[in-house]
Coordinates of C-alpha atoms and ligand atoms in Angstrom, one line a residue:
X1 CA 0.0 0.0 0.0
X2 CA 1.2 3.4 -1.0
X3 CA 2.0 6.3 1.7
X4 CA 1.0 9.9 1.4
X5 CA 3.9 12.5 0.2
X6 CA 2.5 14.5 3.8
X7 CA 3.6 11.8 5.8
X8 CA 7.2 12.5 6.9
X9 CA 10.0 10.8 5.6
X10 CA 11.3 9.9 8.8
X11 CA 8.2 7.6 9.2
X12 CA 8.2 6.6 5.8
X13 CA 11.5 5.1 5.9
X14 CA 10.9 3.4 9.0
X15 CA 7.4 1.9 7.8
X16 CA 8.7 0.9 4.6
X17 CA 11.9 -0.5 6.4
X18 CA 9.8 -2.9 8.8
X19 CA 8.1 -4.2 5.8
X20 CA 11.1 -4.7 4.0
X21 CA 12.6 -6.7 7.1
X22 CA 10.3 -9.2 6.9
X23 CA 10.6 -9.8 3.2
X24 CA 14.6 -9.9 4.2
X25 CA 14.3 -12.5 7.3
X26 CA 11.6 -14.7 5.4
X27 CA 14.6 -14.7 2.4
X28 CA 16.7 -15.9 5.7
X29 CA 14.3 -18.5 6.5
X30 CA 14.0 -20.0 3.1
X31 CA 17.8 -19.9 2.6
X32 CA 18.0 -22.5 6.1
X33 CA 15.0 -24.5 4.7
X34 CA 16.3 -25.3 1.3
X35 CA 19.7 -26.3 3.3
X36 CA 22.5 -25.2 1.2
X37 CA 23.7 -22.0 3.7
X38 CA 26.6 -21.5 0.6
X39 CA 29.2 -20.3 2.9
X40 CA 32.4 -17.6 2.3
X41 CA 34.9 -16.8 4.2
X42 CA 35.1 -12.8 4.1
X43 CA 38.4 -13.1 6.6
X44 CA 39.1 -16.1 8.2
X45 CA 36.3 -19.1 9.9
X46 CA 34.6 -15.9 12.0
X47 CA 33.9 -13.6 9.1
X48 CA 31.3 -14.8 7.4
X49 CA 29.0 -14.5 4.4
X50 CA 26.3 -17.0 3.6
X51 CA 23.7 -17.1 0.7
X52 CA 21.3 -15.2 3.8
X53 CA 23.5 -12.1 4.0
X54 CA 23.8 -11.6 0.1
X55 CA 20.2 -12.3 -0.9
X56 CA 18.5 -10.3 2.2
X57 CA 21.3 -7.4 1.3
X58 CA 20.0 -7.1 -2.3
X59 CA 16.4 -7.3 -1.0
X60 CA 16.9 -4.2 1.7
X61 CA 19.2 -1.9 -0.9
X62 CA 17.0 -2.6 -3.9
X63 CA 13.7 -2.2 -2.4
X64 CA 14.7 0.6 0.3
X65 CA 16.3 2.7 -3.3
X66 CA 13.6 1.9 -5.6
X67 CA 11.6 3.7 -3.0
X68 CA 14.2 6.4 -1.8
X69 CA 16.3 6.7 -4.4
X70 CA 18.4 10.1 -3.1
X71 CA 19.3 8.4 0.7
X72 CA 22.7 6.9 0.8
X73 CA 22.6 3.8 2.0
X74 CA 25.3 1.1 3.3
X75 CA 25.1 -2.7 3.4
X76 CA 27.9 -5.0 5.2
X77 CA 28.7 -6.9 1.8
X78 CA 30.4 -6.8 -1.0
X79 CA 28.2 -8.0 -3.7
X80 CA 28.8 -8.8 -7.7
X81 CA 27.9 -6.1 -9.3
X82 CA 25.8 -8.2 -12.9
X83 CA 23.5 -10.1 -10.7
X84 CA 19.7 -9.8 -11.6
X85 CA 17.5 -9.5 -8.7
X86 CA 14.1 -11.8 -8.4
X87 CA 11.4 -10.4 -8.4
X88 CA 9.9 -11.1 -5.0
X89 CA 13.1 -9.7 -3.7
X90 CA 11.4 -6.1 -4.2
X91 CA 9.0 -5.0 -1.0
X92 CA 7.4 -1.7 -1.8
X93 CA 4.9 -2.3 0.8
X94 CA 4.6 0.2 4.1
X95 CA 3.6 -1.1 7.4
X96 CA 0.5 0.7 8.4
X97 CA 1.0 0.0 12.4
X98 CA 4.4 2.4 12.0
X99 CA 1.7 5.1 10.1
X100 CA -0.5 5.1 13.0
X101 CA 2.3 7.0 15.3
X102 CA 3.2 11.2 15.1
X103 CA 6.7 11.7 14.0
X104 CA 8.6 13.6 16.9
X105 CA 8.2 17.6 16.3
X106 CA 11.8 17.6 15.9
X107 CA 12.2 15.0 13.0
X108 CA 9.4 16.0 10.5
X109 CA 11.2 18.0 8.2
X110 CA 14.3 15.4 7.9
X111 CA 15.7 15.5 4.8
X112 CA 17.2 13.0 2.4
X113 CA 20.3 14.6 2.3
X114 CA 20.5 14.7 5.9
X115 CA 20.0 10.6 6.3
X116 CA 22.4 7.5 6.0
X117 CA 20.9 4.0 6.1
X118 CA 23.0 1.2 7.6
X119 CA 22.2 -2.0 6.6
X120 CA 23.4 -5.3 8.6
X121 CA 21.5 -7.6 6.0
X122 CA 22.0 -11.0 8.9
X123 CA 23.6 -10.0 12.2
X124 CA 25.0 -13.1 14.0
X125 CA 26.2 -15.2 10.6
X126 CA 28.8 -16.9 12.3
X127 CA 25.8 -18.3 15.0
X128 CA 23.9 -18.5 12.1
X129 CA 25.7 -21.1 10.3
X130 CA 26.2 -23.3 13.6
X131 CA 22.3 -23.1 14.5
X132 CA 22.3 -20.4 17.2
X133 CA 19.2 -19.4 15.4
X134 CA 17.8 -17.2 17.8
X135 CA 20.7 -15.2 18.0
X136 CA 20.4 -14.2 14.2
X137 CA 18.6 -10.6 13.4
X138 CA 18.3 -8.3 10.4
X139 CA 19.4 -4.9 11.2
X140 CA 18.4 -1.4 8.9
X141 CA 19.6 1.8 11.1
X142 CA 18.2 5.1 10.0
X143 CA 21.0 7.7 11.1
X144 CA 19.8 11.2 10.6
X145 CA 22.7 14.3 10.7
X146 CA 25.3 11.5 12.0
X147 CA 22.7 10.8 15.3
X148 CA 21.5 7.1 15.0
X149 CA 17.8 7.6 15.3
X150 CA 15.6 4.9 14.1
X151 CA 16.3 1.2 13.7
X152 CA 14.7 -1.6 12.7
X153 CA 15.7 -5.2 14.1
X154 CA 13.6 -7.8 12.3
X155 CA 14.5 -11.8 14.9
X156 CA 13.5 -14.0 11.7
X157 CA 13.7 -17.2 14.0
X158 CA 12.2 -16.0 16.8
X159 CA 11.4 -19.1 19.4
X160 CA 12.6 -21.3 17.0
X161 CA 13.5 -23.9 19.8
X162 CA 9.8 -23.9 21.3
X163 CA 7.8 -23.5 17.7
X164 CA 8.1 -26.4 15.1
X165 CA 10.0 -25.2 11.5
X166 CA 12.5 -22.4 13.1
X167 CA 10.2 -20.3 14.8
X168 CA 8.7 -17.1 13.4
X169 CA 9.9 -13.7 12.1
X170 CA 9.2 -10.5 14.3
X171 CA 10.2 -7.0 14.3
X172 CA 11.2 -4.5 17.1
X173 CA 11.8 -1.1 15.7
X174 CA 12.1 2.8 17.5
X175 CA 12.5 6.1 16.8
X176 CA 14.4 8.5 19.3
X177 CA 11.3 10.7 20.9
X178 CA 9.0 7.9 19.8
X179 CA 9.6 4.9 21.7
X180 CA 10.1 1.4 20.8
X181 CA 7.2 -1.3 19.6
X182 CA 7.5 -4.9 19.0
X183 CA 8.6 -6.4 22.2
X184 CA 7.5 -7.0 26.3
X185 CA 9.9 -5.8 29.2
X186 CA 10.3 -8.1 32.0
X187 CA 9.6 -5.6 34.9
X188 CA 12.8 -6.3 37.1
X189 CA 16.0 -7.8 37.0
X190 CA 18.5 -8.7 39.6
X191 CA 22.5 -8.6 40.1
X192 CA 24.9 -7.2 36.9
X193 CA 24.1 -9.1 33.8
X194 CA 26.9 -8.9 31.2
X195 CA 26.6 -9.9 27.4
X196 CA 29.5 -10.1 25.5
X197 CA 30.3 -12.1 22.0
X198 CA 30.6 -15.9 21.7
X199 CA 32.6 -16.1 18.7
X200 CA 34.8 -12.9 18.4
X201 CA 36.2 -13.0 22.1
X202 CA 40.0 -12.3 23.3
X203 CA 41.6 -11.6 26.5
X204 CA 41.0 -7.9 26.2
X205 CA 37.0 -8.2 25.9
X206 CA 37.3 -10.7 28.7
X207 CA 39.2 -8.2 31.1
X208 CA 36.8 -5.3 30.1
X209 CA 33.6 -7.6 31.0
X210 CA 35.6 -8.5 34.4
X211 CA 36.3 -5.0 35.0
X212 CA 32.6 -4.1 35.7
X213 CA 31.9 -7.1 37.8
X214 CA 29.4 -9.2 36.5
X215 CA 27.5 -11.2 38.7
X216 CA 26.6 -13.3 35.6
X217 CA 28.1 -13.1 31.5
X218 CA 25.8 -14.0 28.6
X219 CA 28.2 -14.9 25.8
X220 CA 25.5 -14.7 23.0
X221 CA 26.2 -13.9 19.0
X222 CA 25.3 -10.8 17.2
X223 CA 24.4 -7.1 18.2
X224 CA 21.2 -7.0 17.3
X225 CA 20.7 -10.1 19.9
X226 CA 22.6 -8.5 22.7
X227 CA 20.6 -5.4 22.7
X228 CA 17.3 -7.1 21.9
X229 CA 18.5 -9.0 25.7
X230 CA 19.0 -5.3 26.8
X231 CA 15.8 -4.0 25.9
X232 CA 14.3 -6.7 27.1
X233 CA 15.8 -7.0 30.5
X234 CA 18.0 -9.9 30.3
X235 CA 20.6 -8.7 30.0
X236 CA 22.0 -5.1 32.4
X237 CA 25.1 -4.4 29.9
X238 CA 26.7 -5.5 26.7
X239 CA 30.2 -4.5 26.7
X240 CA 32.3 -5.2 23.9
X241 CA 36.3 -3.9 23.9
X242 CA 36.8 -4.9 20.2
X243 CA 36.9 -3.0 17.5
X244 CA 34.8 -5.9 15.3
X245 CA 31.8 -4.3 15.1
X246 CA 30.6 -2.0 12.5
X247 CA 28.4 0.8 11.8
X248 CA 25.8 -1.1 10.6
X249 CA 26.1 -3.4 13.7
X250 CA 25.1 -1.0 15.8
X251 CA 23.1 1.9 14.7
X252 CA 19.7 0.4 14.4
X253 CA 20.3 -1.0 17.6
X254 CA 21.5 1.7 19.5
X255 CA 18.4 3.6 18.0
X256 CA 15.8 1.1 19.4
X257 CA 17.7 1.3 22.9
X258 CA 18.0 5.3 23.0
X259 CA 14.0 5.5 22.1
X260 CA 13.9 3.5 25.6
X261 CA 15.8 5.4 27.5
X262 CA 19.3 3.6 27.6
X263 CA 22.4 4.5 26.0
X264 CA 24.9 2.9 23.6
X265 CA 28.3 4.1 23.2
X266 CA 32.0 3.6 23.1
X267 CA 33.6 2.4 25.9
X268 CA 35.0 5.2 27.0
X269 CA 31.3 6.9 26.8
X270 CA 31.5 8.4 23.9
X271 CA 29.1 8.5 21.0
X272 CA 29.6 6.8 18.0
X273 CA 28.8 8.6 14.5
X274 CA 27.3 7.5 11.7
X275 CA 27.7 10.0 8.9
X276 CA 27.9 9.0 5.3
X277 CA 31.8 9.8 5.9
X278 CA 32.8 7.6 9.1
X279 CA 35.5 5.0 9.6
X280 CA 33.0 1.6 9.1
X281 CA 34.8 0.4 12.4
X282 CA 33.3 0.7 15.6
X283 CA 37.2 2.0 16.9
X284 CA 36.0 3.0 20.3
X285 CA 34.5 -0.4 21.0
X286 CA 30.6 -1.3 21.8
X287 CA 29.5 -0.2 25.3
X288 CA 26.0 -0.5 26.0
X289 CA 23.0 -0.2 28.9
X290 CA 19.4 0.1 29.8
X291 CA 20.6 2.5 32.7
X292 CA 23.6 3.6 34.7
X293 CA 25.6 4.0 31.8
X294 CA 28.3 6.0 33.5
X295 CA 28.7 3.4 36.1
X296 CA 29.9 1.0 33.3
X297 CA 32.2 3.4 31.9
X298 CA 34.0 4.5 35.1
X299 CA 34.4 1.0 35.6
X300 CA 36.3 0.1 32.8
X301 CA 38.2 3.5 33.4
X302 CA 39.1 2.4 36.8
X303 CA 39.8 -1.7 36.2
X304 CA 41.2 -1.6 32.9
X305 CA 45.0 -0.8 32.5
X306 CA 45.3 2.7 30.3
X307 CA 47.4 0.9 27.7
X308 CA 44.6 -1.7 26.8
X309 CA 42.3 1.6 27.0
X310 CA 43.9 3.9 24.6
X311 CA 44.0 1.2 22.0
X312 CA 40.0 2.1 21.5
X313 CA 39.2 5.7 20.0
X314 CA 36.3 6.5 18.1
X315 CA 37.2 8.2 14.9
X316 CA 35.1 11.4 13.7
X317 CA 34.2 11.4 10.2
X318 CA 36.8 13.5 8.0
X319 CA 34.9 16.4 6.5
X320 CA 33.5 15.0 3.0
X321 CA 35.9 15.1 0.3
X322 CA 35.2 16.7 -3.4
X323 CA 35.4 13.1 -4.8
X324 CA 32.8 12.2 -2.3
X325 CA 30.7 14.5 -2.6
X326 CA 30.7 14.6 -6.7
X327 CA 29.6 10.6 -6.5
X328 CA 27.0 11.1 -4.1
X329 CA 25.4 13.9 -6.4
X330 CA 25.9 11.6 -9.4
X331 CA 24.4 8.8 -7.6
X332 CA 21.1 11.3 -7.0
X333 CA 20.5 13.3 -10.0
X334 CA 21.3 9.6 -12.4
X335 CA 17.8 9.6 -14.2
X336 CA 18.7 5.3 -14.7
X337 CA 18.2 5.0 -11.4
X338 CA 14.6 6.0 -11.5
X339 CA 13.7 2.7 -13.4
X340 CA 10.6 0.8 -12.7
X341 CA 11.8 -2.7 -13.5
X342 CA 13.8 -4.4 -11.3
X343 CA 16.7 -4.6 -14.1
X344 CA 20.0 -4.8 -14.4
X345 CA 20.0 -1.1 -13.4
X346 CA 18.5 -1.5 -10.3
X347 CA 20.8 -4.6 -9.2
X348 CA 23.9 -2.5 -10.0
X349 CA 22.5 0.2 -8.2
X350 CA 21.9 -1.9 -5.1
X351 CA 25.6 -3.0 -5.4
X352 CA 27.1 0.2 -5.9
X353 CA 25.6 1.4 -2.4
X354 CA 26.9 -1.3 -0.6
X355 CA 30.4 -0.9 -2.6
X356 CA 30.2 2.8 -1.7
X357 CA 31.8 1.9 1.4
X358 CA 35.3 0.9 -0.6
X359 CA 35.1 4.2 -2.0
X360 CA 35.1 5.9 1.1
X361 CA 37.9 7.6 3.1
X362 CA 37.9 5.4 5.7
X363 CA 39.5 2.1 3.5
X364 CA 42.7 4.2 3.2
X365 CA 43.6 2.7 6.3
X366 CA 43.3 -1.2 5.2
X367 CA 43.1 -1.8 9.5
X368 CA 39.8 0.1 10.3
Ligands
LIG401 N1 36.0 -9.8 14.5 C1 34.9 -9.7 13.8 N2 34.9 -10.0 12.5 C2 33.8 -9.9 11.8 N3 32.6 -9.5 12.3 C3 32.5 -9.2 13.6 C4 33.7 -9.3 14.4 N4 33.3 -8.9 15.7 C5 32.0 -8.6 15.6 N5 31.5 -8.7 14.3 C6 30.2 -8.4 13.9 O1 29.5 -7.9 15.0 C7 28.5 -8.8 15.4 C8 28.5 -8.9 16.9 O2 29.6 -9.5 17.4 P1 29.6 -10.8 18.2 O3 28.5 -11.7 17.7 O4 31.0 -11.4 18.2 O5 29.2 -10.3 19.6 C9 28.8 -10.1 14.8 O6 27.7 -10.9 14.6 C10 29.4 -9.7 13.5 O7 28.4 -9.2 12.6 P2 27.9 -10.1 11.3 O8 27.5 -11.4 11.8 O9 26.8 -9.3 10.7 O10 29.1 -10.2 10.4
LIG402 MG1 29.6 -10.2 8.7
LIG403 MG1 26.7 -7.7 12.1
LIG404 MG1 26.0 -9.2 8.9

């Protein structure tokens, strides 16, 4: 169903993103149904890409820039650029419950210059491909000015240990001001709950976890997950000192956990940007809470030695080059990109935004 020009884009891009996440996580659930995950290693047995993350990435870049066509947008792969995409790979649908809500005074006259859209297209791959199913999400961040401000995280095997063929897809999603829907809170929870990763842990993110003494540690896979355990209160704190995680890792879930009131940052406390621009990197680390944020941080100030500490800086985005800024305005104004079939074009479109990210200033430096 269409959406009115009136409504703002803010709320258009979120309702047209929850629709899309579904069509993205049911693409997930028939990839793990027909059996044949087709694996790649990106870098190395914990970095990696399944036949998931590429199909549900062409799914959320194609359908979200068929429908916004000037917003930049970022995916986490690398994809060949020829590929045709299916048909029923397109969702131009809008969820109507999204509709129903006011846009916050202070986002209605976003404009599309003004957003980036980080696209995790399977958070968790790794846990994934070893049947941690639950720890699997689909992730589409809406950063507006640099600020992460809406996001979108679609579970698409949600209870898949208590309901028969993998469980079933559902969506969380929040906007700053708003709130977040999609999800119950348990009302109270006791002692220091820490979630960390399961697959991408090292002595360092093991002594930063110690350092804010945990009375329990939840080594569970993706972001997405861990602040889904947040938001949910299972979890008090997911602390991270790695710099593994990327933008499109956390925006859409430090979004959803802002619109409730918590906070996610470095480690050091400090916010993490998320301008077309940035360092992909998460280079401060992943530091996140429902509440007493600064509790965490002087913690890890006070327990961890200053050498391990000043290892983990975020970096602020450079101010946008000439070169940048000439293929972002070729990339709006290209009149091929306005196509209605889902050709060719479209598909090379789709990659190019997710290869936008090798173009950037940031893959200079090969390390962040
Ligand atoms: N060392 C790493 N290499 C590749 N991806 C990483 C690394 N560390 C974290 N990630 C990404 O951040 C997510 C959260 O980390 P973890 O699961 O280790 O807690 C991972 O699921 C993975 O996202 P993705 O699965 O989308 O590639
Ligand atoms: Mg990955
Ligand atoms: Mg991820
Ligand atoms: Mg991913």
């Amino acid at each position: 169903m269409a959406v009115a020009e009136s409504v703002p884009l803010l709320m258009r891009l979120v309702s047209s993103s929850v629709a899309i996440s579904y069509r993205a996580a049911k693409i997930a659930r028939d990839v793990l149904s027909k059996g044949d995950l087709g694996i790649v290693e990106k870098g190395g047995k914990n970095d990696l890409q399944t036949e998931a993350d590429r199909s549900a990435q062409r799914c959320i870049v194609a359908s979200l820039h068929k429908q916004f066509p000037n917003i930049a947008i970022f995916g986490e792969e690398e994809l060949a650029p020829t590929t045709k995409i299916p048909d029923d790979f397109f969702e131009l649908n809008f969820d109507q419950e999204v509709l129903k809500h006011e846009c916050p005074k202070d986002l209605k006259d976003v404009k599309n210059e003004e957003v980036v859209i980080w696209v995790d297209p399977l958070d968790g791959t790794k846990e994934f491909t070893e049947g941690f199913l639950d720890h699997v999400t689909v992730l589409i961040g809406i950063a507006v000015r640099g600020v992460a401000t809406a996001g979108i995280i679609n579970q698409p095997f949600y209870g898949y240990e208590e309901f028969p063929k993998y469980g079933k897809s559902r969506c969380i999603w929040g906007v700053k001001g708003l709130g977040s829907y999609g999800f119950e809170r348990t009302p109270n929870l006791e002692g220091n709950i820490i979630t960390t990763t399961r697959s991408h842990s090292d002595y360092t993110i093991t002594k930063t976890v110690q350092a804010c003494e945990p009375t329990e540690v939840l080594r569970v896979g993706g972001a997405g997950h861990k602040v889904l355990l947040l938001i949910e209160k299972k979890a008090h704190a997911y602390v991270f000192a790695s710099i593994g995680c990327k933008k499109w890792d956390t925006c859409a879930p430090e979004a959803i956990l802002h619109s409730v009131g918590g906070t996610l940052s470095d480690i050091h406390g400090k916010p993490i940007p998320y301008h077309a621009n940035v360092v992909h990197k998460n280079t401060g680390g992943v530091l996140a809470t429902v509440e007493n944020h600064d509790w965490y941080v002087n913690k890890i100030k006070d327990n961890v030695d200053p050498e391990t500490l000043a290892k983990f800086e975020t970096v602020k985005p450079a101010p946008p080059t000439l070169e940048a800024t000439l293929s972002r305005k070729k990339l709006n104004v290209n009149p091929q990109d306005q196509t209605d079939g889902n050709t060719e074009q479209d598909s090379d479109v789709a990659t190019r935004m997710s290869r936008k990210r090798r173009l950037g200033p940031d893959d200079s430096n090969s390390k962040l």
